[in-house]
CSV table of C-alpha atoms in Angstrom, one decimal:
chain,number,residue,atom,x,y,z
A,120,MET,CA,66.4,85.3,107.5
A,121,LYS,CA,69.9,84.2,108.3
A,122,GLU,CA,72.3,84.4,105.6
A,123,ILE,CA,76.3,83.1,105.4
A,124,ILE,CA,78.7,83.6,102.5
A,125,LEU,CA,79.4,80.6,100.4
A,126,LEU,CA,83.0,80.4,99.2
A,127,LYS,CA,84.5,78.1,96.6
A,128,SER,CA,88.3,77.5,96.4
A,129,GLY,CA,89.8,77.4,92.8
A,130,GLU,CA,93.5,76.0,92.2
A,131,ILE,CA,93.4,74.2,95.4
A,132,ALA,CA,91.1,71.4,94.2
A,133,LEU,CA,94.1,70.5,92.4
A,134,LYS,CA,96.3,70.2,95.4
A,135,GLY,CA,95.4,66.1,96.2
A,136,LEU,CA,96.4,65.3,99.6
A,137,ASN,CA,98.0,68.8,100.1
A,138,ARG,CA,94.3,70.5,100.0
A,139,GLY,CA,93.8,70.3,103.3
A,140,SER,CA,96.6,72.5,104.4
A,141,PHE,CA,96.0,74.9,101.7
A,142,GLU,CA,92.5,75.4,102.7
A,143,ASP,CA,93.5,76.0,106.2
A,144,VAL,CA,96.0,78.5,105.0
A,145,LEU,CA,93.2,80.0,102.8
A,146,ILE,CA,90.6,80.1,106.0
A,147,LYS,CA,93.3,81.5,108.2
A,148,ASN,CA,94.1,84.5,105.3
A,149,ALA,CA,90.1,84.9,105.2
A,150,ARG,CA,89.5,85.0,108.8
A,151,ARG,CA,92.3,87.8,109.5
A,152,ARG,CA,90.9,89.8,106.6
A,153,LEU,CA,87.5,90.3,108.1
A,154,ALA,CA,89.1,90.3,111.6
A,155,SER,CA,88.2,93.9,112.1
A,156,LEU,CA,84.5,93.7,110.9
A,157,GLY,CA,84.0,91.2,113.9
A,158,SER,CA,83.6,87.4,114.6
A,159,PHE,CA,83.1,84.9,111.9
A,160,LYS,CA,83.3,81.2,111.7
A,161,PHE,CA,84.7,79.3,109.0
A,162,THR,CA,84.0,75.5,108.1
A,163,LYS,CA,84.5,73.5,104.9
A,164,ALA,CA,82.6,71.0,103.4
A,165,GLN,CA,82.6,69.2,99.7
A,166,SER,CA,84.8,71.9,97.9
A,167,THR,CA,82.9,74.9,99.7
A,168,ILE,CA,84.1,77.0,102.7
A,169,TYR,CA,81.0,78.5,105.0
A,170,CYS,CA,81.7,81.9,106.6
A,171,LYS,CA,78.9,82.2,109.2
A,172,PRO,CA,78.6,85.9,110.8
A,173,ALA,CA,78.7,85.3,114.9
A,174,SER,CA,75.6,87.8,115.2
A,175,ASP,CA,73.3,89.2,112.4
A,176,ASP,CA,74.5,92.9,112.6
A,177,LEU,CA,77.6,92.5,111.1
A,178,ASP,CA,78.4,93.9,107.4
A,179,LEU,CA,78.1,91.3,105.1
A,180,ASP,CA,78.5,93.8,102.2
A,181,GLU,CA,81.7,94.5,103.4
A,182,ALA,CA,82.8,91.0,104.4
A,183,VAL,CA,81.9,89.7,100.5
A,184,GLU,CA,83.7,93.0,99.3
A,185,ARG,CA,86.9,92.1,101.5
A,186,LEU,CA,86.7,88.2,100.9
A,187,SER,CA,86.6,89.0,96.8
A,188,LYS,CA,89.9,89.7,97.7
A,189,VAL,CA,91.5,87.0,99.2
A,190,PHE,CA,93.3,85.0,96.6
A,191,GLY,CA,92.2,81.0,96.7
A,192,PHE,CA,88.9,81.6,96.2
A,193,SER,CA,87.4,81.4,92.7
A,194,ALA,CA,83.8,82.3,93.7
A,195,LEU,CA,81.7,83.7,96.5
A,196,SER,CA,77.7,84.6,97.2
A,197,ARG,CA,75.8,85.1,99.7
A,198,ALA,CA,73.0,82.8,100.3
A,199,ALA,CA,70.0,82.6,102.7
A,200,VAL,CA,70.1,79.9,104.9
A,201,VAL,CA,66.8,77.8,105.4
A,202,GLU,CA,65.7,74.5,106.3
A,203,LYS,CA,65.6,71.0,104.4
A,204,ASP,CA,62.5,71.2,104.0
A,205,TRP,CA,60.4,71.8,100.5
A,206,ASP,CA,58.0,74.0,101.7
A,207,ASP,CA,60.6,76.3,103.5
A,208,ILE,CA,62.7,76.0,100.2
A,209,LYS,CA,60.1,77.4,98.0
A,210,THR,CA,58.7,80.2,100.4
A,211,LYS,CA,62.1,81.3,101.5
A,212,ALA,CA,63.3,81.4,98.1
A,213,VAL,CA,60.4,83.8,97.2
A,214,GLU,CA,61.1,86.2,99.8
A,215,TYR,CA,64.8,86.2,99.8
A,216,LEU,CA,65.0,87.0,95.9
A,217,ALA,CA,62.4,89.8,96.2
A,218,ASP,CA,64.9,92.0,95.8
A,219,THR,CA,66.7,91.0,92.6
A,220,LEU,CA,64.4,88.7,90.4
A,221,PRO,CA,61.9,91.9,89.8
A,222,TYR,CA,64.9,93.4,87.8
A,223,VAL,CA,66.0,90.8,85.7
A,224,ASN,CA,64.0,89.1,82.8
A,225,THR,CA,65.3,85.4,82.3
A,226,PHE,CA,66.6,82.9,84.7
A,227,LYS,CA,67.2,79.1,85.1
A,228,VAL,CA,67.1,77.6,88.7
A,229,MET,CA,70.4,75.1,89.3
A,230,ALA,CA,70.1,72.9,92.0
A,231,ARG,CA,72.7,70.5,94.1
A,232,ARG,CA,71.8,68.0,96.2
A,233,SER,CA,74.6,66.4,98.4
A,234,ASP,CA,72.1,65.3,101.2
A,235,LYS,CA,70.8,62.3,99.1
A,236,THR,CA,68.0,61.7,101.9
A,237,PHE,CA,66.1,65.0,100.7
A,238,PRO,CA,63.0,63.5,98.8
A,239,MET,CA,63.5,65.6,95.7
A,240,ASN,CA,65.9,65.0,92.9
A,241,SER,CA,68.0,67.8,91.2
A,242,PRO,CA,66.0,67.9,88.4
A,243,GLN,CA,62.4,68.1,90.4
A,244,ILE,CA,64.1,71.3,92.6
A,245,CYS,CA,64.7,72.8,89.3
A,246,ALA,CA,61.4,72.5,87.7
A,247,GLU,CA,59.2,72.7,90.9
A,248,LEU,CA,61.0,76.3,92.1
A,249,GLY,CA,61.2,77.6,88.5
A,250,GLY,CA,57.5,77.2,88.6
A,251,ILE,CA,57.1,79.2,91.9
A,252,LEU,CA,59.3,81.7,90.7
A,253,LEU,CA,57.5,82.4,87.3
A,254,GLU,CA,54.4,82.9,89.3
A,255,ALA,CA,55.9,85.0,91.5
A,256,PHE,CA,57.5,87.3,89.5
A,257,PRO,CA,55.5,87.4,86.3
A,258,ASN,CA,58.4,89.6,84.4
A,259,LEU,CA,60.7,86.4,84.3
A,260,THR,CA,60.9,84.0,81.7
A,261,VAL,CA,63.2,81.1,81.6
A,262,ASP,CA,66.1,80.9,79.6
A,263,VAL,CA,68.0,77.6,80.1
A,264,LYS,CA,71.2,78.7,77.8
A,265,SER,CA,71.8,82.3,78.8
A,266,PRO,CA,70.0,83.5,81.9
A,267,GLU,CA,70.8,87.2,83.1
A,268,MET,CA,70.5,85.4,86.5
A,269,VAL,CA,70.8,81.8,87.9
A,270,VAL,CA,69.2,80.8,91.0
A,271,TRP,CA,70.9,78.2,93.3
A,272,VAL,CA,69.4,75.9,95.6
A,273,GLU,CA,72.1,73.4,97.4
A,274,VAL,CA,71.1,71.0,99.7
A,275,ARG,CA,73.5,70.0,102.1
A,276,GLU,CA,74.2,67.9,105.3
A,277,VAL,CA,73.5,70.7,107.8
A,278,ALA,CA,70.7,72.7,106.0
A,279,ALA,CA,69.8,74.3,102.5
A,280,TYR,CA,71.0,77.5,101.0
A,281,ILE,CA,69.5,79.4,98.3
A,282,HIS,CA,71.4,82.1,96.5
A,283,ALA,CA,71.6,84.3,93.1
A,284,ARG,CA,74.0,86.5,92.3
A,285,GLN,CA,77.6,84.4,92.5
A,286,LEU,CA,80.5,86.8,92.3
A,287,PRO,CA,84.1,85.9,91.0
A,288,GLY,CA,86.8,85.7,93.4
A,289,ALA,CA,90.2,86.5,93.5
A,290,GLY,CA,91.7,83.6,91.9
A,291,GLY,CA,95.2,82.1,92.6
A,292,LEU,CA,96.6,80.5,95.6
A,293,PRO,CA,96.4,81.4,99.2
A,294,ILE,CA,99.1,84.0,100.2
A,295,GLY,CA,101.9,82.2,102.5
A,296,THR,CA,101.8,78.9,100.3
A,297,SER,CA,104.6,79.6,98.2
A,298,GLY,CA,106.9,81.1,100.2
A,299,LYS,CA,108.0,84.7,100.5
A,300,ALA,CA,109.5,87.4,97.9
A,301,ALA,CA,110.5,90.9,98.0
A,302,LEU,CA,108.9,93.3,95.1
A,303,LEU,CA,111.0,96.3,94.2
A,304,VAL,CA,108.8,99.0,94.0
A,305,SER,CA,108.6,102.3,92.6
A,306,GLY,CA,106.0,105.0,92.0
A,307,GLY,CA,104.7,103.6,88.8
A,308,ILE,CA,102.3,101.6,87.2
A,309,ASP,CA,104.2,98.1,86.7
A,310,SER,CA,106.0,97.1,89.9
A,311,PRO,CA,102.2,97.3,91.8
A,312,VAL,CA,100.8,94.8,89.3
A,313,ALA,CA,103.9,92.9,89.6
A,314,GLY,CA,103.3,92.4,93.2
A,315,TYR,CA,99.9,91.4,92.6
A,316,MET,CA,100.2,89.0,90.1
A,317,MET,CA,103.1,87.4,92.3
A,318,ALA,CA,101.0,87.4,95.8
A,319,LYS,CA,98.2,85.6,93.4
A,320,ARG,CA,100.4,82.6,93.2
A,321,GLY,CA,100.6,82.8,96.7
A,322,ILE,CA,103.6,84.6,97.4
A,323,GLU,CA,103.9,86.9,100.8
A,324,LEU,CA,105.0,89.8,99.9
A,325,SER,CA,107.3,92.4,101.5
A,326,ALA,CA,108.3,95.6,99.6
A,327,ILE,CA,111.7,97.5,98.8
A,328,HIS,CA,111.6,101.2,97.9
A,329,PHE,CA,114.9,103.3,96.9
A,330,PHE,CA,114.5,106.9,98.1
A,331,SER,CA,116.5,109.6,97.4
A,332,PRO,CA,115.8,113.0,99.2
A,333,PRO,CA,116.2,115.8,98.4
A,334,TYR,CA,116.1,114.9,94.4
A,335,THR,CA,112.8,112.6,95.5
A,336,SER,CA,109.9,114.5,98.0
A,337,GLU,CA,108.1,112.9,100.9
A,338,ARG,CA,105.3,113.0,98.7
A,339,ALA,CA,106.9,110.4,96.4
A,340,LYS,CA,107.5,108.0,99.2
A,341,LEU,CA,103.9,108.4,100.0
A,342,LYS,CA,102.7,107.6,97.0
A,343,VAL,CA,104.4,104.3,97.4
A,344,ILE,CA,102.9,103.9,100.5
A,345,SER,CA,99.6,104.2,99.1
A,346,LEU,CA,100.2,102.0,96.1
A,347,LEU,CA,101.2,99.4,98.6
A,348,GLU,CA,98.2,99.7,100.6
A,349,LYS,CA,96.1,99.2,97.3
A,350,VAL,CA,98.1,95.7,96.6
A,351,SER,CA,97.5,94.9,100.5
A,352,ALA,CA,94.0,94.8,99.6
A,353,TYR,CA,94.7,91.5,97.8
A,354,ALA,CA,98.1,90.4,99.6
A,355,GLY,CA,97.6,91.1,103.3
A,356,ARG,CA,100.4,92.3,105.4
A,357,ILE,CA,103.6,94.0,103.5
A,358,LYS,CA,106.5,94.9,105.3
A,359,LEU,CA,108.1,97.5,103.6
A,360,HIS,CA,111.8,98.5,103.4
A,361,VAL,CA,112.7,102.2,102.6
A,362,VAL,CA,116.4,102.2,101.3
A,363,PRO,CA,118.2,105.9,101.3
A,364,PHE,CA,119.8,105.8,97.8
A,365,THR,CA,120.9,109.5,97.4
A,366,GLU,CA,124.4,108.6,98.0
A,367,ILE,CA,125.0,105.8,95.9
A,368,GLN,CA,123.2,107.8,92.9
A,369,GLU,CA,125.8,110.7,93.5
A,370,GLN,CA,128.7,109.1,93.6
A,371,ILE,CA,127.4,107.1,90.5
A,372,GLN,CA,127.2,110.3,88.6
A,373,GLU,CA,130.2,111.6,90.0
A,374,HIS,CA,132.4,108.6,88.9
A,375,CYS,CA,131.2,106.6,86.1
A,376,PRO,CA,130.1,107.0,82.5
A,377,GLU,CA,127.0,108.9,82.0
A,378,GLU,CA,125.6,106.5,79.6
A,379,LEU,CA,126.1,103.5,82.3
A,380,PHE,CA,124.1,105.4,84.9
A,381,THR,CA,121.1,103.4,84.8
A,382,ILE,CA,122.5,100.4,84.6
A,383,ILE,CA,124.8,100.8,87.2
A,384,MET,CA,122.3,102.0,89.6
A,385,ARG,CA,120.2,99.2,88.9
A,386,ARG,CA,122.9,96.7,89.6
A,387,TYR,CA,123.1,98.4,93.3
A,388,MET,CA,119.5,98.2,93.9
A,389,MET,CA,120.1,94.4,93.0
A,390,LYS,CA,122.7,94.1,95.3
A,391,ILE,CA,121.1,95.7,98.4
A,392,SER,CA,117.7,94.1,97.6
A,393,GLN,CA,119.3,90.7,97.6
A,394,ARG,CA,121.1,91.4,101.2
A,395,ILE,CA,117.6,92.5,102.5
A,396,ALA,CA,116.5,89.2,101.2
A,397,GLU,CA,119.2,87.5,102.7
A,398,ALA,CA,118.5,88.8,106.4
A,399,ASN,CA,114.6,88.5,106.3
A,400,GLU,CA,114.4,84.8,104.5
A,401,TYR,CA,113.0,86.3,101.4
A,402,SER,CA,113.4,83.5,98.4
A,403,ALA,CA,113.8,85.8,95.6
A,404,LEU,CA,112.9,89.3,93.8
A,405,ILE,CA,110.0,90.5,92.0
A,406,THR,CA,110.8,93.6,89.5
A,407,GLY,CA,107.8,95.3,87.1
A,408,GLU,CA,110.1,94.9,84.4
A,409,SER,CA,108.7,94.3,80.9
A,410,VAL,CA,111.2,93.5,77.6
A,411,ALA,CA,112.2,97.2,76.1
A,412,GLN,CA,110.3,99.0,78.0
A,413,VAL,CA,113.1,101.5,78.5
A,414,ALA,CA,116.3,101.5,78.7
A,415,SER,CA,117.3,99.3,81.7
A,416,GLN,CA,114.9,96.7,80.3
A,417,THR,CA,116.5,95.7,77.5
A,418,ILE,CA,117.8,91.8,76.9
A,419,ALA,CA,121.3,93.2,77.5
A,420,ALA,CA,120.6,95.5,80.3
A,421,ILE,CA,118.4,92.8,81.9
A,422,ALA,CA,121.5,90.3,81.7
A,423,CYS,CA,123.5,92.5,83.3
A,424,THR,CA,121.5,93.3,86.2
A,425,ASP,CA,121.0,89.7,86.7
A,426,ALA,CA,124.7,89.0,86.7
A,427,VAL,CA,124.7,90.3,90.4
A,428,CYS,CA,121.4,88.3,91.6
A,429,ASP,CA,122.1,84.6,93.5
A,430,ILE,CA,118.6,84.4,93.7
A,431,PRO,CA,115.6,84.0,91.4
A,432,VAL,CA,114.1,87.2,90.0
A,433,PHE,CA,110.5,86.8,88.9
A,434,ARG,CA,109.2,89.5,86.2
A,435,PRO,CA,105.6,88.8,85.7
A,436,VAL,CA,105.3,91.6,83.2
A,437,ILE,CA,108.0,90.9,81.2
A,438,GLY,CA,106.2,89.5,77.8
A,439,MET,CA,102.7,92.5,78.7
A,440,ASP,CA,102.9,95.4,76.8
A,441,LYS,CA,101.6,98.5,78.7
A,442,GLU,CA,97.8,98.3,77.7
A,443,GLU,CA,97.8,94.7,79.6
A,444,ILE,CA,99.8,96.3,82.5
A,445,VAL,CA,97.4,98.9,82.8
A,446,GLN,CA,94.6,97.4,82.5
A,447,ILE,CA,95.3,95.1,85.9
A,448,SER,CA,96.4,98.5,87.3
A,449,ARG,CA,93.1,99.5,86.8
A,450,LYS,CA,91.5,96.4,87.9
A,451,ILE,CA,93.3,96.5,91.5
A,452,ASP,CA,92.9,100.6,91.7
A,453,THR,CA,96.5,101.6,91.5
A,454,PHE,CA,96.7,102.9,88.2
A,455,GLU,CA,95.4,106.8,89.2
A,456,THR,CA,97.8,106.8,92.0
A,457,SER,CA,100.4,105.8,89.7
A,458,ILE,CA,100.3,108.1,87.4
A,459,LEU,CA,100.5,110.9,90.0
A,460,PRO,CA,103.4,113.4,89.0
A,461,PHE,CA,105.6,112.3,91.5
A,462,GLU,CA,109.2,112.1,90.7
A,463,ASP,CA,111.0,108.3,91.8
A,464,CYS,CA,114.8,107.9,92.1
A,465,CYS,CA,114.8,105.9,88.7
A,466,THR,CA,114.1,109.3,86.9
A,467,VAL,CA,115.8,112.1,88.5
A,468,PHE,CA,119.4,110.5,87.1
A,469,THR,CA,118.2,109.2,83.9
A,470,PRO,CA,121.1,110.1,81.3
A,471,LYS,CA,120.4,111.7,77.8
A,472,HIS,CA,121.5,108.6,76.0
A,473,PRO,CA,121.8,105.6,78.1
A,474,ARG,CA,123.2,102.4,76.7
A,475,THR,CA,120.9,100.0,75.4
A,476,LYS,CA,123.2,97.0,74.9
A,477,PRO,CA,125.5,97.3,78.0
A,478,LYS,CA,128.6,94.9,78.1
A,479,LEU,CA,128.6,93.5,81.3
A,480,ARG,CA,132.6,93.4,81.1
A,481,PHE,CA,132.5,97.8,80.4
A,482,VAL,CA,130.0,97.9,83.5
A,483,GLU,CA,132.1,95.7,86.1
A,484,GLU,CA,135.1,97.8,84.9
A,485,ALA,CA,133.0,101.4,85.5
A,486,GLU,CA,131.8,99.8,88.8
A,487,VAL,CA,135.6,99.8,89.8
A,488,ALA,CA,135.8,103.5,90.6
A,489,LEU,CA,133.1,103.3,93.4
A,490,ASP,CA,133.7,102.3,97.2
A,491,GLU,CA,131.0,99.3,96.9
A,492,GLU,CA,131.0,98.0,100.1
A,493,THR,CA,131.2,101.2,102.1
A,494,LEU,CA,128.1,102.4,100.0
A,495,ILE,CA,125.9,99.4,100.4
A,496,GLN,CA,126.6,99.2,104.1
A,497,ASN,CA,125.8,103.0,104.2
A,498,ALA,CA,122.5,102.3,102.6
A,499,ILE,CA,121.6,99.2,104.6
A,500,ASP,CA,122.5,101.1,107.9
A,501,ASN,CA,119.7,103.7,107.4
A,502,ILE,CA,116.7,101.4,106.1
A,503,GLU,CA,113.6,102.7,107.8
A,504,GLU,CA,111.0,100.1,107.7
A,505,GLN,CA,107.2,99.9,108.3
A,506,ILE,CA,104.1,97.4,107.8
A,507,ILE,CA,101.5,97.9,105.1
A,508,GLN,CA,98.3,97.0,105.9
A,509,ILE,CA,94.6,98.0,105.6
């Protein structure tokens, strides 16, 4: 029996006259995500995108898994393709659902008939097929309010489709429809979650990681790459910029007051990130900061950090507590990697008593002791780049 994947677009439906262009980007992203599995043909009609495998031997389980992580789809399901003929529909429905209906107790049938020439209306399809399934699977009873399974019959222009297990999609907007931004990524829990959340809004991600050998090890950098690979399952291709940060941190440690180490370090990160953004046409920066989580994330500290930025800084987890962030990190499979005990550059130079309410004037006065332009240019001249894509 031939199968296809039916994909429902969610928020895109609200885009009015721009809906078509959003759907085109969505299909392009979906096709790219399945490229390594083989050839799939995509078409769209009536709020549904149809994904048809070019041959019967393609891995539809893996295709569904990958498409469930493509932002822009609200739901998806595998469906049997049958003739728009009632005898074919009822026969194939029993056959196609034989692997699932014996394992549930309650069900109902829903029908959508966009081809009005089909001789039965939707209520008739539901009633007739419901009776046939009850007879074929004696374990079943009908529950129209909260069934364990909903069997769908969709009679459309080209064919009829039968499906029963609709899976949730990733939601959000297609990657690339909201511009480009750079994620400042550490090896912790928060920044991968922040990247995932902004990618869900259609932003094409790049990433910037600050690396401080020998204080941070190669394993710490590999941990970040592993985290970005997991984020790329949702966000697609990510360009990573690895910035050498050792010289800057050592100069801050040598010339600046200890209680201001963290805030001055954060300001240098933002200055360098902004230059990377300008050179690569990224329109914003993204961080995983959450108010009051650590000393550098108080309102006063964030104000000092933002004072060096001329482009928007998105902080999608700013109002979330740690448990809420952890829940998302578990969902996107970054949590177990994030808690691996490899150091990052933000923690190895942490002062014993950081200033939680820094005054911008004192911070700027402390920075005068540093050769800012030389330090920043040295870091930028030695950036390593690589493409992250699963």
